[in-house]
Amino acid sequence: MKNGHALPMSDAPTLLRAGKVRDIYRWQDEVWLVATDRISAFDVILPNPIPGKGILLTSISRHWFETLPEARPHHVLGFDVPAGVPSPEIYAGRLTRCRTAQPLTAECVVRGYLAGSAWEEYKKKGSAWGRPLPKYLIEAGLLPEPIFTPTTKAEQGHDLPLTDEAAEQQLGSATFRQVRQRSLSLYNAARTRAEKAGIILADTKFEFGTDTKGNLLLIDELLTPDSSRFWPSDHWQPGRTPPSFDKQFVRDYLTSLKEWNQQPPAPSLPASVIQGTLDRYREACRRITGSEPTLPKS
C-alpha cells in the first residue's frame, strides 16, 4: 500500500480516471469507485490525506444506498471485494462496485438552509443562487422550502450555478423534470432520517446518469460529508452558522491563510486540522450509520 495507511493513491487492474477523491477503474464489466483519503477544497486537491477518510465515506454512502428507498434505482452493484482480486486489502472498505452509467452534464444540488455564499448573496441582493427569496430570512435559517440549484459539472475549476432554464436546455425537459423531482424527494427523505440522528442536512449534491437503455440512475457517492453540509442539531441556532461534520473545518482553516489565493499548489494542513477533520467525519459516520468502521492505525 502506498504512503502507508493514508492511501492518497490506490491501485487496481485498469485505471480509468483519478478523481479528486475517488479513483475509477474498470474490472470485467463493472466500474469500480475506490474512495481514497485525499481531500479537496476550493476545487484543489490538498497535499495531506485524512487517514481513514475514504473508509468513512464509503460506509456512509453504503448506508444510504442500502437503507433509503428513494435512492433506487441506482448504479450500485455491491461493496465487497470479489474473491481472487489481487491485493484485496487495497480496496477493503473503500470499494463501490457499479454498473456502467453515462453521467449527466449537470450536478443536482438541493439546499434547505441559508448558509455560506448563499447567505452573502442574500444580504446583498435578496436572492440565493440567483433565485429570489422572501425578506427577513436569517443566516443558517430554514428556507421556506428546499431549493433545487443545479450546477455545471466542471472537469477542472469551479462548478458554476445554472438557472432552471439553462439546466432544462442542457439536459432536456423530461430529464430535467425527472432529476429535479428525484433530487427533492431524496433530500426530503434524507433530511427526515438525518434529523432522527441529530444531524441537520443543510444541503447536499446528487449526481445522476443513464444506463445503456436510457434509464435514469442515481450515481457516485450519496449524502456524505464530502457532498453535503451536516450540522449537529444540538448546536444549531438561527442567526449564525453552526460547526459542521464535513470539510467546512478545512475550508475555514484555508480561508484564514490570507497568503493563499485558492489556486494550486495548496498549502499543507497542520496535524490539528487533519485530526479535527477526521474526528468530524467519524462523528458523522457514527450518527448516520449507528456504528463506525475499523480504521487503520496511524
Short mmCIF file of C-alpha atoms in Angstrom, two decimals:
data_model
loop_
_atom_site.label_atom_id
_atom_site.label_comp_id
_atom_site.label_asym_id
_atom_site.label_seq_id
_atom_site.Cartn_x
_atom_site.Cartn_y
_atom_site.Cartn_z
CA MET A 1 0.00 0.00 0.00
CA LYS A 2 1.42 3.33 -0.99
CA ASN A 3 2.10 6.13 1.50
CA GLY A 4 1.20 3.99 4.49
CA HIS A 5 -2.34 3.92 5.79
CA ALA A 6 -3.25 7.28 4.29
CA LEU A 7 -3.68 5.74 0.81
CA PRO A 8 -3.63 9.01 -1.16
CA MET A 9 -3.45 6.96 -4.35
CA SER A 10 -4.86 3.47 -4.97
CA ASP A 11 -4.00 0.58 -7.29
CA ALA A 12 -6.28 -1.55 -9.44
CA PRO A 13 -6.18 -3.52 -12.70
CA THR A 14 -7.38 -0.83 -15.15
CA LEU A 15 -7.40 2.77 -14.06
CA LEU A 16 -9.90 4.87 -16.00
CA ARG A 17 -9.53 8.12 -14.13
CA ALA A 18 -8.17 9.53 -10.89
CA GLY A 19 -10.66 11.99 -9.44
CA LYS A 20 -10.22 14.45 -6.61
CA VAL A 21 -11.18 11.81 -4.05
CA ARG A 22 -12.15 8.62 -5.88
CA ASP A 23 -10.16 6.54 -8.34
CA ILE A 24 -12.29 4.95 -11.05
CA TYR A 25 -11.45 1.55 -12.53
CA ARG A 26 -12.79 -1.00 -14.95
CA TRP A 27 -12.98 -4.57 -13.65
CA GLN A 28 -14.58 -7.05 -16.02
CA ASP A 29 -17.93 -5.44 -16.91
CA GLU A 30 -18.09 -3.33 -13.74
CA VAL A 31 -16.95 0.17 -12.85
CA TRP A 32 -15.22 0.45 -9.50
CA LEU A 33 -15.15 3.57 -7.34
CA VAL A 34 -12.35 3.42 -4.77
CA ALA A 35 -12.51 6.14 -2.13
CA THR A 36 -9.03 7.33 -1.22
CA ASP A 37 -8.15 9.57 1.70
CA ARG A 38 -7.48 12.58 -0.48
CA ILE A 39 -9.37 15.75 0.35
CA SER A 40 -10.03 18.79 -1.80
CA ALA A 41 -11.16 22.30 -1.02
CA PHE A 42 -11.98 25.11 -3.42
CA ASP A 43 -11.55 22.52 -6.20
CA VAL A 44 -7.89 21.99 -5.29
CA ILE A 45 -6.54 18.65 -4.03
CA LEU A 46 -4.70 19.22 -0.76
CA PRO A 47 -1.27 17.66 -0.16
CA ASN A 48 -2.27 15.92 3.09
CA PRO A 49 -4.63 12.93 3.12
CA ILE A 50 -7.04 12.39 6.01
CA PRO A 51 -6.20 8.84 7.21
CA GLY A 52 -9.27 6.59 7.01
CA LYS A 53 -11.48 9.20 5.35
CA GLY A 54 -12.19 7.01 2.31
CA ILE A 55 -13.40 4.18 4.53
CA LEU A 56 -15.74 6.51 6.40
CA LEU A 57 -17.12 7.98 3.16
CA THR A 58 -17.81 4.51 1.78
CA SER A 59 -19.51 3.39 4.99
CA ILE A 60 -21.82 6.42 4.99
CA SER A 61 -22.62 6.19 1.30
CA ARG A 62 -23.28 2.45 1.61
CA HIS A 63 -25.71 3.07 4.46
CA TRP A 64 -27.79 5.47 2.39
CA PHE A 65 -27.78 3.33 -0.75
CA GLU A 66 -28.87 0.27 1.21
CA THR A 67 -31.48 1.85 3.50
CA LEU A 68 -33.03 4.81 1.66
CA PRO A 69 -35.80 3.63 -0.69
CA GLU A 70 -35.75 6.93 -2.57
CA ALA A 71 -32.19 6.15 -3.72
CA ARG A 72 -33.44 3.46 -6.11
CA PRO A 73 -32.81 2.97 -8.97
CA HIS A 74 -29.07 3.47 -8.61
CA HIS A 75 -25.87 2.17 -10.12
CA VAL A 76 -24.52 0.26 -7.12
CA LEU A 77 -23.92 -3.49 -7.50
CA GLY A 78 -22.18 -4.10 -4.19
CA PHE A 79 -19.40 -3.12 -1.82
CA ASP A 80 -17.46 -6.33 -1.22
CA VAL A 81 -14.17 -7.15 -2.92
CA PRO A 82 -14.66 -10.13 -5.29
CA ALA A 83 -12.74 -13.30 -4.49
CA GLY A 84 -9.49 -13.65 -6.36
CA VAL A 85 -8.81 -9.96 -6.84
CA PRO A 86 -5.09 -9.28 -6.21
CA SER A 87 -4.24 -7.23 -3.12
CA PRO A 88 -7.82 -7.10 -1.79
CA GLU A 89 -6.69 -5.10 1.24
CA ILE A 90 -6.26 -2.08 -1.03
CA TYR A 91 -9.99 -1.98 -1.73
CA ALA A 92 -11.46 -3.33 1.50
CA GLY A 93 -13.88 -0.82 2.98
CA ARG A 94 -13.27 1.65 0.16
CA LEU A 95 -14.87 -0.06 -2.84
CA THR A 96 -18.20 0.63 -4.51
CA ARG A 97 -18.89 -1.71 -7.43
CA CYS A 98 -21.15 -0.15 -10.04
CA ARG A 99 -22.86 -0.82 -13.32
CA THR A 100 -21.83 1.38 -16.21
CA ALA A 101 -23.68 4.69 -16.48
CA GLN A 102 -23.21 7.82 -18.55
CA PRO A 103 -23.11 10.79 -16.15
CA LEU A 104 -25.37 13.74 -16.86
CA THR A 105 -23.67 17.03 -17.61
CA ALA A 106 -25.09 18.83 -14.57
CA GLU A 107 -24.87 18.26 -10.83
CA CYS A 108 -28.03 18.39 -8.74
CA VAL A 109 -27.78 20.41 -5.55
CA VAL A 110 -30.62 20.78 -3.05
CA ARG A 111 -30.44 23.37 -0.29
CA GLY A 112 -32.71 23.57 2.72
CA TYR A 113 -30.93 26.24 4.77
CA LEU A 114 -29.43 29.64 4.03
CA ALA A 115 -25.68 29.42 4.58
CA GLY A 116 -22.27 30.08 3.09
CA SER A 117 -22.01 32.04 -0.14
CA ALA A 118 -25.80 31.99 -0.48
CA TRP A 119 -26.14 33.99 2.73
CA GLU A 120 -23.67 36.57 1.40
CA GLU A 121 -25.64 36.84 -1.85
CA TYR A 122 -28.93 37.12 0.03
CA LYS A 123 -27.66 40.01 2.15
CA LYS A 124 -26.68 41.93 -0.97
CA LYS A 125 -29.41 41.01 -3.45
CA GLY A 126 -32.26 39.31 -1.59
CA SER A 127 -31.65 36.18 -3.65
CA ALA A 128 -29.64 32.99 -3.35
CA TRP A 129 -28.18 31.01 -6.26
CA GLY A 130 -29.92 33.53 -8.50
CA ARG A 131 -33.34 32.68 -7.09
CA PRO A 132 -35.42 35.38 -5.33
CA LEU A 133 -36.16 34.65 -1.68
CA PRO A 134 -38.58 36.19 0.83
CA LYS A 135 -37.47 39.08 3.01
CA TYR A 136 -36.28 38.76 6.59
CA LEU A 137 -34.54 35.39 6.32
CA ILE A 138 -31.56 34.90 8.62
CA GLU A 139 -28.19 33.17 8.42
CA ALA A 140 -28.39 29.38 8.81
CA GLY A 141 -32.16 29.69 8.84
CA LEU A 142 -34.53 27.14 7.38
CA LEU A 143 -35.67 28.10 3.89
CA PRO A 144 -39.43 28.20 3.25
CA GLU A 145 -38.95 25.08 1.13
CA PRO A 146 -35.92 23.23 -0.24
CA ILE A 147 -34.44 24.78 -3.38
CA PHE A 148 -33.11 22.83 -6.37
CA THR A 149 -29.97 24.60 -7.61
CA PRO A 150 -28.20 22.67 -10.39
CA THR A 151 -24.64 23.49 -11.40
CA THR A 152 -22.31 22.79 -14.26
CA LYS A 153 -20.03 19.78 -13.94
CA ALA A 154 -16.53 21.11 -14.48
CA GLU A 155 -13.66 18.68 -15.07
CA GLN A 156 -11.35 21.39 -13.75
CA GLY A 157 -12.03 24.54 -11.77
CA HIS A 158 -15.28 25.57 -10.15
CA ASP A 159 -18.76 24.30 -10.91
CA LEU A 160 -20.97 27.22 -11.92
CA PRO A 161 -24.63 27.79 -10.99
CA LEU A 162 -27.26 27.05 -13.62
CA THR A 163 -30.69 28.60 -13.83
CA ASP A 164 -33.55 26.15 -14.15
CA GLU A 165 -33.97 27.30 -17.74
CA ALA A 166 -30.31 26.69 -18.58
CA ALA A 167 -30.32 23.28 -16.89
CA GLU A 168 -33.52 22.31 -18.71
CA GLN A 169 -31.99 23.31 -22.03
CA GLN A 170 -28.81 21.39 -21.24
CA LEU A 171 -30.47 18.19 -20.01
CA GLY A 172 -33.71 18.25 -21.96
CA SER A 173 -37.11 18.99 -20.44
CA ALA A 174 -38.05 15.44 -19.47
CA THR A 175 -34.69 14.64 -17.86
CA PHE A 176 -34.61 17.97 -16.05
CA ARG A 177 -38.03 17.41 -14.52
CA GLN A 178 -37.07 13.89 -13.51
CA VAL A 179 -33.80 14.80 -11.79
CA ARG A 180 -35.40 17.78 -10.07
CA GLN A 181 -38.19 15.64 -8.66
CA ARG A 182 -35.83 12.85 -7.58
CA SER A 183 -33.35 15.27 -6.02
CA LEU A 184 -36.01 16.98 -3.92
CA SER A 185 -37.53 13.65 -2.92
CA LEU A 186 -34.12 12.31 -1.89
CA TYR A 187 -33.28 15.42 0.08
CA ASN A 188 -36.57 15.45 1.98
CA ALA A 189 -36.32 11.77 2.86
CA ALA A 190 -32.68 12.05 3.93
CA ARG A 191 -33.30 15.21 5.94
CA THR A 192 -36.03 13.49 7.94
CA ARG A 193 -33.77 10.48 8.55
CA ALA A 194 -30.79 12.67 9.49
CA GLU A 195 -32.83 14.68 11.99
CA LYS A 196 -33.52 11.48 13.92
CA ALA A 197 -29.74 11.00 14.15
CA GLY A 198 -29.18 14.50 15.50
CA ILE A 199 -27.96 15.94 12.20
CA ILE A 200 -29.32 18.80 10.12
CA LEU A 201 -28.84 18.20 6.40
CA ALA A 202 -28.34 21.80 5.31
CA ASP A 203 -27.61 20.98 1.68
CA THR A 204 -26.28 18.17 -0.49
CA LYS A 205 -25.27 17.26 -4.02
CA PHE A 206 -26.62 14.36 -6.08
CA GLU A 207 -25.34 13.01 -9.37
CA PHE A 208 -27.31 11.08 -11.95
CA GLY A 209 -26.50 9.12 -15.07
CA THR A 210 -28.20 6.90 -17.63
CA ASP A 211 -27.69 3.21 -18.29
CA THR A 212 -27.41 1.60 -21.71
CA LYS A 213 -31.22 1.63 -22.04
CA GLY A 214 -31.53 5.30 -21.15
CA ASN A 215 -32.87 4.71 -17.64
CA LEU A 216 -32.01 7.38 -15.07
CA LEU A 217 -29.81 6.14 -12.22
CA LEU A 218 -28.50 7.77 -9.06
CA ILE A 219 -24.70 7.52 -9.25
CA ASP A 220 -21.48 8.42 -7.42
CA GLU A 221 -21.42 8.95 -3.65
CA LEU A 222 -24.54 9.64 -1.61
CA LEU A 223 -25.07 12.01 1.32
CA THR A 224 -21.51 12.02 2.65
CA PRO A 225 -19.59 14.80 4.42
CA ASP A 226 -17.82 15.45 1.11
CA SER A 227 -21.05 16.06 -0.80
CA SER A 228 -23.20 17.52 1.99
CA ARG A 229 -23.30 20.16 4.69
CA PHE A 230 -24.06 18.42 8.01
CA TRP A 231 -24.77 20.41 11.17
CA PRO A 232 -25.22 18.96 14.68
CA SER A 233 -28.82 19.61 15.68
CA ASP A 234 -27.88 20.47 19.25
CA HIS A 235 -25.58 23.29 18.06
CA TRP A 236 -27.96 24.85 15.54
CA GLN A 237 -29.16 28.35 16.30
CA PRO A 238 -30.66 30.51 13.54
CA GLY A 239 -28.61 33.64 13.08
CA ARG A 240 -25.18 32.03 12.99
CA THR A 241 -23.69 29.10 11.11
CA PRO A 242 -23.01 26.18 13.47
CA PRO A 243 -19.97 23.89 13.42
CA SER A 244 -20.31 21.09 10.92
CA PHE A 245 -19.49 17.42 10.37
CA ASP A 246 -17.90 17.96 6.98
CA LYS A 247 -14.90 19.57 5.30
CA GLN A 248 -16.01 23.10 6.20
CA PHE A 249 -13.46 22.80 9.01
CA VAL A 250 -10.73 22.55 6.36
CA ARG A 251 -12.20 25.37 4.28
CA ASP A 252 -12.29 27.65 7.32
CA TYR A 253 -8.63 26.95 8.06
CA LEU A 254 -7.59 27.60 4.46
CA THR A 255 -9.65 30.79 4.33
CA SER A 256 -7.73 32.06 7.34
CA LEU A 257 -4.50 31.83 5.32
CA LYS A 258 -4.57 35.22 3.65
CA GLU A 259 -1.47 34.42 1.61
CA TRP A 260 -3.13 31.52 -0.29
CA ASN A 261 -5.17 32.52 -3.37
CA GLN A 262 -7.10 29.21 -3.60
CA GLN A 263 -5.07 28.12 -6.61
CA PRO A 264 -2.71 25.11 -6.82
CA PRO A 265 -0.50 24.26 -5.12
CA ALA A 266 -2.39 24.14 -1.84
CA PRO A 267 -0.63 24.62 1.50
CA SER A 268 -0.07 21.71 3.84
CA LEU A 269 -2.53 21.10 6.65
CA PRO A 270 -1.29 21.07 10.26
CA ALA A 271 -1.78 17.91 12.29
CA SER A 272 -4.53 19.55 14.34
CA VAL A 273 -6.63 20.27 11.24
CA ILE A 274 -6.09 16.74 9.89
CA GLN A 275 -7.19 15.19 13.20
CA GLY A 276 -10.06 17.64 13.62
CA THR A 277 -11.36 16.79 10.16
CA LEU A 278 -11.11 13.06 10.83
CA ASP A 279 -12.97 13.47 14.13
CA ARG A 280 -15.83 15.25 12.36
CA TYR A 281 -16.13 12.58 9.68
CA ARG A 282 -16.09 9.84 12.31
CA GLU A 283 -18.85 11.55 14.29
CA ALA A 284 -20.95 11.92 11.14
CA CYS A 285 -20.50 8.22 10.43
CA ARG A 286 -21.45 7.22 13.98
CA ARG A 287 -24.58 9.34 13.97
CA ILE A 288 -25.76 8.36 10.49
CA THR A 289 -24.95 4.64 10.44
CA GLY A 290 -25.06 3.88 14.16
CA SER A 291 -21.54 2.45 14.09
CA GLU A 292 -18.03 3.17 12.91
CA PRO A 293 -15.81 1.03 10.67
CA THR A 294 -12.40 -0.03 11.87
CA LEU A 295 -9.81 2.42 10.62
CA PRO A 296 -6.11 1.67 10.12
CA LYS A 297 -3.90 2.82 12.96
CA SER A 298 -1.81 5.87 12.18
#
